[in-house]
Short mmCIF file of C-alpha atoms and ligand atoms in Angstrom, two decimals:
data_model
loop_
_atom_site.label_atom_id
_atom_site.label_comp_id
_atom_site.label_asym_id
_atom_site.label_seq_id
_atom_site.Cartn_x
_atom_site.Cartn_y
_atom_site.Cartn_z
CA MET A 1 94.28 128.97 107.89
CA HIS A 2 95.16 125.37 108.75
CA HIS A 3 93.83 122.43 106.72
CA TYR A 4 93.06 120.59 109.98
CA ARG A 5 91.70 121.25 113.43
CA PHE A 6 92.26 119.80 116.90
CA THR A 7 89.28 117.90 118.30
CA CYS A 8 88.76 116.73 121.87
CA THR A 9 88.68 112.92 121.95
CA LYS A 10 86.16 113.08 124.84
CA CYS A 11 83.65 115.89 124.22
CA CYS A 12 84.43 116.58 120.51
CA LYS A 13 84.99 120.33 121.01
CA ASN A 14 87.07 121.78 118.15
CA TYR A 15 90.12 124.01 118.49
CA VAL A 16 92.27 126.07 116.15
CA PRO A 17 95.67 124.28 116.20
CA ASN A 18 98.19 125.84 118.52
CA ALA A 19 101.54 124.53 119.79
CA LEU A 20 100.50 125.14 123.41
CA ASN A 21 97.23 123.27 123.15
CA LEU A 22 97.56 119.71 124.50
CA ARG A 23 94.25 119.16 126.30
CA CYS A 24 90.63 120.26 125.95
CA GLU A 25 89.99 123.43 127.96
CA ASP A 26 86.52 122.22 128.96
CA CYS A 27 86.99 118.57 129.94
CA GLN A 28 90.78 118.02 129.93
CA GLY A 29 90.35 115.33 127.26
CA THR A 30 93.25 114.55 124.92
CA LEU A 31 93.24 116.11 121.46
CA SER A 32 93.50 114.59 118.00
CA VAL A 33 94.04 116.03 114.51
CA GLN A 34 90.99 116.12 112.26
CA TYR A 35 91.36 117.04 108.61
CA LYS A 36 88.88 119.47 107.10
CA PHE A 37 88.94 118.46 103.45
CA PRO A 38 88.90 115.30 101.31
CA THR A 39 92.34 113.63 101.32
CA GLU A 40 93.13 114.54 97.70
CA GLN A 41 92.85 118.28 98.48
CA MET A 42 95.20 118.04 101.40
CA SER A 43 98.89 118.19 102.23
CA SER A 44 99.77 114.51 102.10
CA PHE A 45 102.38 111.80 101.57
CA ASN A 46 101.91 109.57 98.59
CA TYR A 47 101.99 105.80 99.14
CA GLY A 48 101.40 104.96 95.46
CA GLU A 49 98.32 103.90 93.47
CA GLY A 50 96.23 106.84 94.67
CA ILE A 51 96.92 106.16 98.33
CA SER A 52 97.68 109.32 100.24
CA MET A 53 98.22 109.95 103.93
CA PRO A 54 97.07 113.39 105.12
CA ILE A 55 99.68 115.24 107.20
CA PRO A 56 99.42 118.26 109.53
CA ILE A 57 102.23 120.29 107.96
CA PRO A 58 101.78 122.87 105.18
CA SER A 59 103.57 120.72 102.58
CA PRO A 60 105.56 117.43 102.49
CA SER A 61 108.68 119.54 101.84
CA ASP A 62 108.30 120.97 105.38
CA LEU A 63 109.13 117.56 106.88
CA VAL A 64 112.14 117.40 109.16
CA SER A 65 113.42 113.96 108.19
CA LEU A 66 116.35 111.75 109.14
CA GLY A 67 115.21 108.94 106.85
CA GLU A 68 112.59 107.38 109.15
CA GLY A 69 110.11 104.73 108.04
CA ASN A 70 110.16 102.18 105.22
CA THR A 71 111.37 99.56 107.67
CA PRO A 72 111.80 95.95 106.54
CA VAL A 73 109.27 93.17 107.16
CA LEU A 74 110.56 89.65 107.86
CA LYS A 75 108.76 86.36 108.18
CA LEU A 76 109.84 84.71 111.45
CA SER A 77 110.06 81.13 110.21
CA LYS A 78 111.31 79.35 113.33
CA ILE A 79 109.01 81.13 115.77
CA SER A 80 106.13 80.62 113.30
CA ASN A 81 106.86 76.87 113.40
CA GLN A 82 107.14 76.84 117.19
CA LEU A 83 103.78 78.59 117.73
CA ASP A 84 102.18 77.02 114.65
CA LEU A 85 101.03 80.19 112.90
CA GLU A 86 102.37 82.73 110.38
CA ILE A 87 104.28 85.52 112.16
CA TYR A 88 105.85 88.61 110.62
CA ALA A 89 108.02 91.28 112.23
CA LYS A 90 108.44 94.88 111.08
CA LEU A 91 111.85 96.07 112.18
CA GLU A 92 111.14 99.44 113.75
CA PHE A 93 114.53 99.52 115.51
CA MET A 94 116.00 100.26 112.08
CA ASN A 95 114.66 103.81 112.30
CA PRO A 96 117.36 106.53 112.60
CA THR A 97 117.57 106.68 116.40
CA GLY A 98 116.78 102.99 116.96
CA SER A 99 113.03 103.00 117.66
CA PHE A 100 109.61 103.54 116.06
CA LYS A 101 109.40 106.89 117.87
CA ASP A 102 111.16 108.56 114.93
CA ARG A 103 107.96 108.30 112.88
CA GLY A 104 106.02 110.38 115.40
CA THR A 105 108.87 112.71 116.28
CA SER A 106 109.55 113.63 112.68
CA MET A 107 105.94 114.82 112.26
CA MET A 108 105.69 116.49 115.67
CA ILE A 109 108.93 118.46 115.26
CA SER A 110 108.00 119.41 111.68
CA ALA A 111 104.58 120.72 112.75
CA LEU A 112 106.05 122.65 115.68
CA ARG A 113 108.79 124.15 113.49
CA SER A 114 106.20 125.20 110.92
CA MET A 115 104.45 127.06 113.80
CA GLY A 116 107.68 128.92 114.62
CA VAL A 117 108.56 127.02 117.84
CA SER A 118 112.25 127.27 118.80
CA GLU A 119 112.46 125.68 122.29
CA ILE A 120 110.64 122.62 123.68
CA VAL A 121 110.30 120.44 126.78
CA GLU A 122 109.72 116.67 126.45
CA ASP A 123 109.60 113.71 128.85
CA SER A 124 110.35 110.12 127.97
CA SER A 125 111.46 106.69 129.17
CA GLY A 126 114.46 107.19 126.89
CA ASN A 127 113.64 106.32 123.29
CA ALA A 128 111.30 109.22 122.56
CA GLY A 129 113.72 111.55 124.34
CA ALA A 130 116.60 110.41 122.13
CA SER A 131 114.39 110.74 119.08
CA VAL A 132 113.17 114.25 119.98
CA ALA A 133 116.78 115.24 120.73
CA ALA A 134 117.93 114.09 117.28
CA TYR A 135 115.12 115.73 115.28
CA SER A 136 115.39 118.93 117.35
CA SER A 137 119.07 119.20 116.46
CA LYS A 138 118.20 118.79 112.77
CA ALA A 139 115.41 121.39 113.09
CA GLU A 140 117.58 123.79 115.14
CA ILE A 141 115.15 123.66 118.06
CA LYS A 142 116.51 123.77 121.63
CA ALA A 143 115.22 120.70 123.52
CA HIS A 144 114.97 120.00 127.27
CA ILE A 145 114.54 116.25 127.70
CA PHE A 146 113.29 114.82 131.02
CA ALA A 147 114.02 111.12 131.56
CA PRO A 148 114.00 108.80 134.61
CA SER A 149 117.50 108.49 136.12
CA SER A 150 116.87 104.72 136.03
CA ALA A 151 116.75 104.74 132.18
CA PRO A 152 119.64 102.81 130.55
CA ASP A 153 122.84 104.88 130.25
CA THR A 154 122.92 104.24 126.51
CA LYS A 155 119.60 106.07 126.08
CA LEU A 156 120.59 108.91 128.43
CA ASN A 157 123.93 109.35 126.63
CA GLN A 158 122.17 109.27 123.28
CA ILE A 159 119.92 112.15 124.41
CA LYS A 160 122.99 114.19 125.39
CA VAL A 161 125.03 113.50 122.28
CA TYR A 162 122.50 115.30 120.06
CA GLY A 163 123.06 118.47 122.11
CA SER A 164 119.82 118.50 124.12
CA VAL A 165 119.69 119.44 127.80
CA LEU A 166 119.09 116.21 129.76
CA HIS A 167 117.11 116.50 133.01
CA SER A 168 117.53 113.18 134.82
CA ILE A 169 114.70 112.60 137.35
CA ASP A 170 114.69 110.16 140.28
CA GLY A 171 111.57 108.05 140.80
CA SER A 172 108.95 106.59 138.48
CA ARG A 173 108.22 107.37 134.82
CA ASP A 174 105.16 109.33 136.00
CA LYS A 175 107.37 111.51 138.24
CA THR A 176 109.38 112.43 135.13
CA THR A 177 106.23 113.67 133.43
CA GLU A 178 105.29 115.77 136.47
CA ALA A 179 108.78 117.35 136.53
CA ALA A 180 108.67 118.18 132.80
CA GLU A 181 105.21 119.75 133.08
CA ALA A 182 106.28 121.87 136.05
CA PHE A 183 109.46 123.02 134.24
CA ALA A 184 107.56 123.96 131.07
CA LYS A 185 105.01 125.91 133.12
CA GLU A 186 107.68 127.76 135.08
CA LYS A 187 109.75 128.63 131.98
CA LYS A 188 106.64 129.32 129.87
CA ALA A 189 108.18 126.91 127.33
CA ILE A 190 106.34 124.69 124.85
CA TYR A 191 105.62 121.31 126.44
CA ALA A 192 106.02 119.06 123.40
CA SER A 193 104.89 115.88 125.12
CA HIS A 194 104.89 113.09 122.55
CA ASN A 195 102.17 111.42 124.63
CA LEU A 196 99.83 114.38 124.42
CA SER A 197 100.81 116.13 121.19
CA PRO A 198 98.18 115.33 118.53
CA PHE A 199 100.96 115.58 115.92
CA PHE A 200 102.86 112.51 117.17
CA ILE A 201 100.15 110.05 116.16
CA GLU A 202 99.98 111.71 112.73
CA GLY A 203 103.56 110.46 112.29
CA THR A 204 103.22 106.97 113.78
CA LYS A 205 100.29 106.31 111.44
CA SER A 206 102.83 105.94 108.59
CA PHE A 207 103.39 102.42 110.00
CA GLY A 208 99.83 101.53 108.99
CA TYR A 209 100.20 102.94 105.46
CA GLU A 210 103.46 101.06 104.97
CA ILE A 211 102.08 97.68 105.96
CA PHE A 212 99.28 98.28 103.50
CA ASN A 213 102.05 98.37 100.86
CA ASP A 214 104.27 95.70 102.47
CA PHE A 215 101.49 93.11 102.29
CA GLY A 216 99.95 94.09 98.96
CA LYS A 217 96.83 95.42 100.70
CA GLU A 218 96.28 92.09 102.50
CA ILE A 219 97.15 93.37 105.96
CA PRO A 220 97.72 90.55 108.51
CA GLU A 221 94.58 89.88 110.52
CA ASN A 222 96.33 90.46 113.87
CA ILE A 223 98.73 93.21 114.93
CA ILE A 224 100.31 92.92 118.37
CA VAL A 225 101.74 96.07 119.94
CA PRO A 226 103.55 96.79 123.24
CA VAL A 227 101.55 99.68 124.74
CA GLY A 228 102.58 102.31 127.26
CA ASN A 229 100.84 105.47 126.13
CA GLY A 230 99.64 103.87 122.93
CA SER A 231 101.16 106.21 120.33
CA LEU A 232 102.01 103.41 117.88
CA PHE A 233 98.84 101.45 118.66
CA LEU A 234 96.64 104.50 118.05
CA GLY A 235 98.65 105.62 115.00
CA ILE A 236 98.18 102.23 113.33
CA TRP A 237 94.44 102.36 113.94
CA LYS A 238 94.20 105.91 112.62
CA ALA A 239 95.88 104.75 109.39
CA ILE A 240 93.49 101.81 109.10
CA THR A 241 90.53 104.14 109.61
CA GLU A 242 91.79 106.62 107.00
CA LEU A 243 92.43 103.83 104.48
CA ASP A 244 88.95 102.51 105.20
CA THR A 245 87.43 105.97 104.59
CA GLN A 246 89.12 105.89 101.18
CA ASN A 247 87.47 102.46 100.63
CA LEU A 248 90.88 100.82 100.28
CA ILE A 249 90.65 98.18 102.97
CA GLY A 250 88.69 94.93 103.08
CA THR A 251 88.80 93.36 106.52
CA LYS A 252 90.30 95.51 109.22
CA PRO A 253 92.91 93.82 111.47
CA SER A 254 92.48 93.21 115.18
CA LEU A 255 94.88 95.27 117.27
CA HIS A 256 96.08 93.61 120.48
CA CYS A 257 97.64 95.58 123.34
CA ILE A 258 100.44 94.07 125.47
CA GLN A 259 101.58 95.42 128.84
CA ALA A 260 103.79 94.15 131.66
CA VAL A 261 101.98 92.51 134.62
CA ASN A 262 103.88 95.01 136.80
CA VAL A 263 102.40 98.08 135.04
CA ASN A 264 99.13 97.25 133.32
CA PRO A 265 96.61 100.10 133.63
CA ILE A 266 94.94 98.99 130.38
CA ALA A 267 95.44 95.22 130.40
CA SER A 268 94.80 94.53 134.09
CA PRO A 269 91.93 92.06 134.49
CA VAL A 270 90.98 93.78 137.78
CA PRO A 271 90.47 97.55 138.37
CA TRP A 272 93.89 99.18 138.20
CA ASN A 273 95.35 101.33 140.91
CA ILE A 274 98.65 103.21 140.58
CA SER A 275 99.76 101.78 143.96
CA GLN A 276 100.00 98.35 142.24
CA ILE A 277 102.90 99.57 140.08
CA ALA A 278 106.11 97.50 140.35
CA PRO A 279 109.46 97.73 138.52
CA THR A 280 109.64 96.21 135.04
CA ILE A 281 112.47 95.63 132.58
CA ALA A 282 110.08 96.83 129.87
CA GLY A 283 110.78 100.52 130.58
CA GLY A 284 109.05 101.78 127.42
CA ILE A 285 105.67 100.52 128.60
CA ALA A 286 106.05 101.39 132.28
CA VAL A 287 103.35 104.06 132.19
CA GLY A 288 101.00 104.04 135.17
CA THR A 289 98.60 106.73 134.00
CA PRO A 290 98.45 106.79 130.20
CA PRO A 291 96.49 109.90 129.14
CA ARG A 292 95.09 108.16 126.05
CA LYS A 293 93.91 105.07 127.94
CA SER A 294 90.25 105.39 126.92
CA GLU A 295 91.28 105.88 123.26
CA VAL A 296 93.25 102.60 123.42
CA ARG A 297 90.27 100.84 125.03
CA LYS A 298 87.97 102.10 122.27
CA VAL A 299 90.28 100.72 119.56
CA LEU A 300 90.47 97.35 121.34
CA GLU A 301 86.69 97.23 121.25
CA GLU A 302 86.32 98.44 117.64
CA SER A 303 89.00 96.09 116.31
CA ASN A 304 88.03 93.05 118.43
CA GLY A 305 91.50 93.04 119.95
CA PHE A 306 92.64 91.69 123.32
CA ALA A 307 94.67 93.33 126.07
CA ASN A 308 97.14 90.97 127.71
CA SER A 309 99.73 91.22 130.49
CA VAL A 310 103.11 89.49 130.46
CA THR A 311 105.50 88.47 133.24
CA GLU A 312 109.08 89.69 133.60
CA GLU A 313 110.34 86.13 133.03
CA SER A 314 108.44 85.75 129.77
CA ILE A 315 109.75 89.12 128.51
CA LYS A 316 113.35 88.01 129.15
CA GLU A 317 112.69 84.63 127.57
CA TRP A 318 111.30 86.20 124.37
CA GLN A 319 114.11 88.75 124.11
CA ILE A 320 116.50 85.79 124.01
CA ASN A 321 114.28 83.66 121.73
CA LEU A 322 114.14 86.40 119.11
CA ALA A 323 117.92 86.80 119.12
CA LYS A 324 118.66 83.08 119.23
CA TYR A 325 116.14 81.83 116.68
CA GLU A 326 115.61 84.79 114.37
CA GLY A 327 118.76 86.95 114.69
CA ILE A 328 116.77 89.92 116.02
CA PHE A 329 118.12 91.70 119.08
CA CYS A 330 115.38 93.90 120.50
CA GLU A 331 114.90 95.67 123.81
CA PRO A 332 112.75 94.04 126.54
CA THR A 333 109.81 96.38 125.84
CA SER A 334 109.62 95.06 122.27
CA ALA A 335 109.99 91.42 123.40
CA ALA A 336 106.88 91.89 125.58
CA ALA A 337 104.73 91.79 122.42
CA PHE A 338 106.03 88.30 121.60
CA ALA A 339 105.41 87.08 125.15
CA GLY A 340 101.87 88.44 124.70
CA LEU A 341 101.51 86.59 121.40
CA GLU A 342 102.40 83.31 123.12
CA ASN A 343 99.75 83.96 125.81
CA LEU A 344 97.09 84.83 123.24
CA VAL A 345 97.88 81.69 121.22
CA ASN A 346 97.82 79.48 124.35
CA ARG A 347 94.41 80.92 125.31
CA ASN A 348 93.02 80.40 121.81
CA ARG A 349 92.49 84.15 121.38
CA ILE A 350 94.14 84.04 117.96
CA ASP A 351 92.95 81.85 115.10
CA LYS A 352 96.00 79.87 113.89
CA ALA A 353 94.81 80.17 110.30
CA LYS A 354 95.30 83.97 110.48
CA ARG A 355 98.54 85.92 110.21
CA VAL A 356 100.23 88.01 112.90
CA LEU A 357 102.36 91.14 112.54
CA ILE A 358 104.49 92.50 115.37
CA PRO A 359 106.46 95.77 115.28
CA VAL A 360 109.89 95.22 116.82
CA THR A 361 109.80 98.66 118.37
CA GLY A 362 113.30 99.24 119.78
CA SER A 363 116.92 98.07 119.54
CA GLY A 364 118.52 95.73 122.07
CA LEU A 365 121.72 97.74 121.77
CA LYS A 366 120.15 100.66 123.67
CA ASP A 367 119.04 98.76 126.77
CA ALA A 368 120.58 96.56 129.46
CA PHE A 369 121.77 93.28 127.98
CA PRO A 370 119.89 90.12 129.03
CA GLU A 371 121.63 88.13 131.78
C1 PLP B 401 110.77 100.33 122.43
C2 PLP B 401 109.43 100.84 122.80
N1 PLP B 401 108.35 100.09 122.45
C3 PLP B 401 107.10 100.48 122.77
C4 PLP B 401 106.88 101.66 123.46
C5 PLP B 401 105.46 102.04 123.80
O1 PLP B 401 105.04 103.18 123.08
P1 PLP B 401 103.79 103.98 123.56
O2 PLP B 401 104.11 104.54 124.93
O3 PLP B 401 103.60 105.05 122.58
O4 PLP B 401 102.66 103.01 123.63
C6 PLP B 401 107.95 102.47 123.83
C7 PLP B 401 107.75 103.75 124.54
O5 PLP B 401 108.64 104.34 125.09
C8 PLP B 401 109.26 102.05 123.49
O6 PLP B 401 110.34 102.77 123.83
ZN1 ZN B 402 86.65 118.07 125.80
#
């Protein structure tokens, strides 16, 4: 018997966990992990001083790990001075494959391996694919990774080097998802979509537990996240909610969601239509139909966060600013969060007396270099 269940995020129907189960059979809603017991009776990671994070694997020793997490936090002094507020960055590109995805992948691959899965299909803009490829090789799982042919060569080569089968798909990011789903169906293989798998968010939530330690329980009042499907955004909020259930948190932070003007199904100020989609250099957040969109909206509402859209020019500008002023070379998708911060500050959406934390989600070395 599992110590958790899957629950539909829409109609709340419960399911016995199963590697094939990615959506509610009744309403097609996305699924999330719900733990059955109090945290102290559960398989969990220890974050010190009685703080434990429940995990959906039989025991912590079942984790397939490449050393993910425990990323550094830096104060960004020059950018803080420029925008006149206190800004911190958590360097997620220092994870083993160069992006925050390793947190989610480690948990997803561990859970699937503990269920006896030996072959998977995944689709990605590049970073998650590289991450799934790496953890699959460690777990001795055969991985088919679908990625847009327009993804940077560095990411596509990274997927291949770990020994996965790369399926390069022409067209949009959404076309890649369709191709992966069709392949998994045809081959009767496990579709381990990091966007749909309830296990992925159980891994990304470690970010939230870490910042609780990084800041001595005084979590910054604002967290700004670049959002495509929302796996990091939702993982952080799940951590905050779990810490709150354990009565460990005072004031909960506001979570703000940043998207590119060219692909903003969540942040668009007018009703969004997929035909509005346009190319963006922020490939990681170029997701026209995010399956967890209503979950992201709910967190924005609960946390009093804002959704904001950023232009291509501002993304480029902030990628360079971060490198030039702070010595941080991130990919354009990650820079989008900083462009969003500038917008929110200019529109007085953020109180300058409060602190801001931004995950620097991916490495500049894996994407096209700024011109
Ligand atoms: C570097 C980077 N940042 C942010 C994101 C957005 O993550 P999510 O789609 O889970 O919201 C991605 C997704 O590919 C990414 O690669
Ligand atoms: Zn349902």
